Amino acid sequence: MSGGARIAPFQWADYFETGFGEVDAQHHKLVDLVNALAQRAATGSEIQPAELSHVLDGLGSYALHHFTAEEALMVRVGLDERHLRSHRQSHADFVAQVEEMRHTADPTRAVPVLYRFVSSWLTFHILDTDQNMARQLRAVAAGSTPAEAFEAAAGYSSDPGNTALIAAVRNLLGLVAERNSELARINVSLEQRVAERTAELTTANQTLRHTLDSLQETRDRLLEADKLAAVGQLAAGVAHEINTPLGYVASNLGTLREYAERLLALVDTADRLAAGGRNADAWTAARDGTDLDFIREDLPTLVAESNRGLGQVSDIVHALQDFASAGPTETRQIAPAQMLNEAIQATAGTRQPGQEVVRSYATLPEMAVNPTLLGEALKALLDNAAKALGSDQGTIVVRAWRQDESLVVEVEDDGCGMDEATRGRIFEPFFTTRPVGQGRGLGLSSAYRIVHRHGGRLDVSSTPGKGSCFRVVLPLSPSP
């Protein structure tokens, strides 16, 4: 038990002494134990199982030595059998109660019970039964018979005030111990409630953080959609403004070519008419001065290059118009595997020899989409993967599977990959990493816009030198 007790309701005094040294020594130890338990009861400090076992072992040792010594003393002096029988029974009851406390269901709440037990023993046995024994021992020693000593001790009346006061102190400290134990249980309950509330708040914070992240992602997507819408409007306006003069230039270029061919034919006629004539030399000199042979050779090349340039401008205009398209106004049911296979077949010419496409499709239901537009988006992803491989050998993996109520399509390559800065701009209109003239920067941005207008999303993950993976997530059922 703990040392240096500040509360000691029982101080060793003359009224504890029986006059028999070995008996009084054992009583003194019991008084010290009662005071130690009173200190523990007053402070509310719980007794642990190992400590309780130690205390009970001490009480067992006390019973073994003290009771043996007392009973031997009473037998040796020859006290009345009536007293011996009741005294032995009280000793047996003490041992039985000690053993019962060893099996208490909750050792940590044993202080009130243990304190009341030993203080009761102190009050009703040591201050009563043992004092009665001492009086009989002294009477027999003075010449009384055991029966006379027993009868005289039976008529002895102890001070009721002392008995009541000792019982009151015992009950008071027992009540304090019970209240402290109850406070300890309340404290444990409060700690459990605080822990539960803390866990609830932690869960709520995690949910709130997830919601905020989701809102931030939604905000970013809305901003991206607004930006694409603005660029789409601009692209539609630019395409319209370019398309009209482009038609003029294409038409006029065709007319100019026709006119040039007529003029060259006229020159050929002039050559025949002037041959051998009076002005043949003058015509030849004038003809040579215009470098007509070079013009005849170069003119078709210039017209062809101009037509190719117009064709490129026309392609750009069409791309702008496609980018500005209102989206999937018409949809039809189609098998995703069919749409993917058609896109792979359509982009076969963009892949170099040794570049392999690996298909990995799960069983997929048909879905309502605009197959033309969505096919263009898939072709843009496949074309981008082929360009990421360059002229090297490599693999493009096309995966498709159902995830809850969504279709997931991945186009992954093991090509050059992208750094973080490029990955952050990959879906911006007109952004490209290709050399000038080899890319318009509208393929991936158009794919992003098409997927978004189908109610889906397009994400990318990439590692420089290891490749990229574009993921399309589309709802299997259109939003109402």
mmCIF file of N, CA and C in Angstrom, residues 26 56-66:
data_model
loop_
_atom_site.group_PDB
_atom_site.id
_atom_site.type_symbol
_atom_site.label_atom_id
_atom_site.label_comp_id
_atom_site.label_asym_id
_atom_site.label_seq_id
_atom_site.Cartn_x
_atom_site.Cartn_y
_atom_site.Cartn_z
ATOM 1 N N GLN A 26 -0.051 -7.934 16.524
ATOM 2 C CA GLN A 26 -0.859 -8.220 15.335
ATOM 3 C C GLN A 26 -1.973 -7.194 15.166
ATOM 4 N N LEU A 56 -4.775 -8.847 0.244
ATOM 5 C CA LEU A 56 -5.466 -10.046 0.728
ATOM 6 C C LEU A 56 -4.477 -11.103 1.216
ATOM 7 N N ASP A 57 -3.321 -11.175 0.554
ATOM 8 C CA ASP A 57 -2.280 -12.092 1.055
ATOM 9 C C ASP A 57 -1.841 -11.678 2.455
ATOM 10 N N GLY A 58 -1.748 -10.342 2.662
ATOM 11 C CA GLY A 58 -1.367 -9.844 3.991
ATOM 12 C C GLY A 58 -2.406 -10.180 5.041
ATOM 13 N N LEU A 59 -3.685 -10.035 4.671
ATOM 14 C CA LEU A 59 -4.742 -10.398 5.615
ATOM 15 C C LEU A 59 -4.724 -11.901 5.908
ATOM 16 N N GLY A 60 -4.423 -12.707 4.878
ATOM 17 C CA GLY A 60 -4.315 -14.155 5.116
ATOM 18 C C GLY A 60 -3.185 -14.484 6.070
ATOM 19 N N SER A 61 -2.054 -13.771 5.897
ATOM 20 C CA SER A 61 -0.920 -13.995 6.805
ATOM 21 C C SER A 61 -1.267 -13.577 8.222
ATOM 22 N N TYR A 62 -1.987 -12.431 8.319
ATOM 23 C CA TYR A 62 -2.449 -11.958 9.639
ATOM 24 C C TYR A 62 -3.326 -13.023 10.300
ATOM 25 N N ALA A 63 -4.268 -13.582 9.526
ATOM 26 C CA ALA A 63 -5.170 -14.582 10.089
ATOM 27 C C ALA A 63 -4.403 -15.815 10.551
ATOM 28 N N LEU A 64 -3.434 -16.252 9.742
ATOM 29 C CA LEU A 64 -2.682 -17.459 10.067
ATOM 30 C C LEU A 64 -1.934 -17.318 11.389
ATOM 31 N N HIS A 65 -1.204 -16.215 11.532
ATOM 32 C CA HIS A 65 -0.389 -16.051 12.736
ATOM 33 C C HIS A 65 -1.204 -15.604 13.947
ATOM 34 N N HIS A 66 -2.074 -14.593 13.715
ATOM 35 C CA HIS A 66 -2.809 -14.012 14.836
ATOM 36 C C HIS A 66 -3.818 -14.999 15.408
#
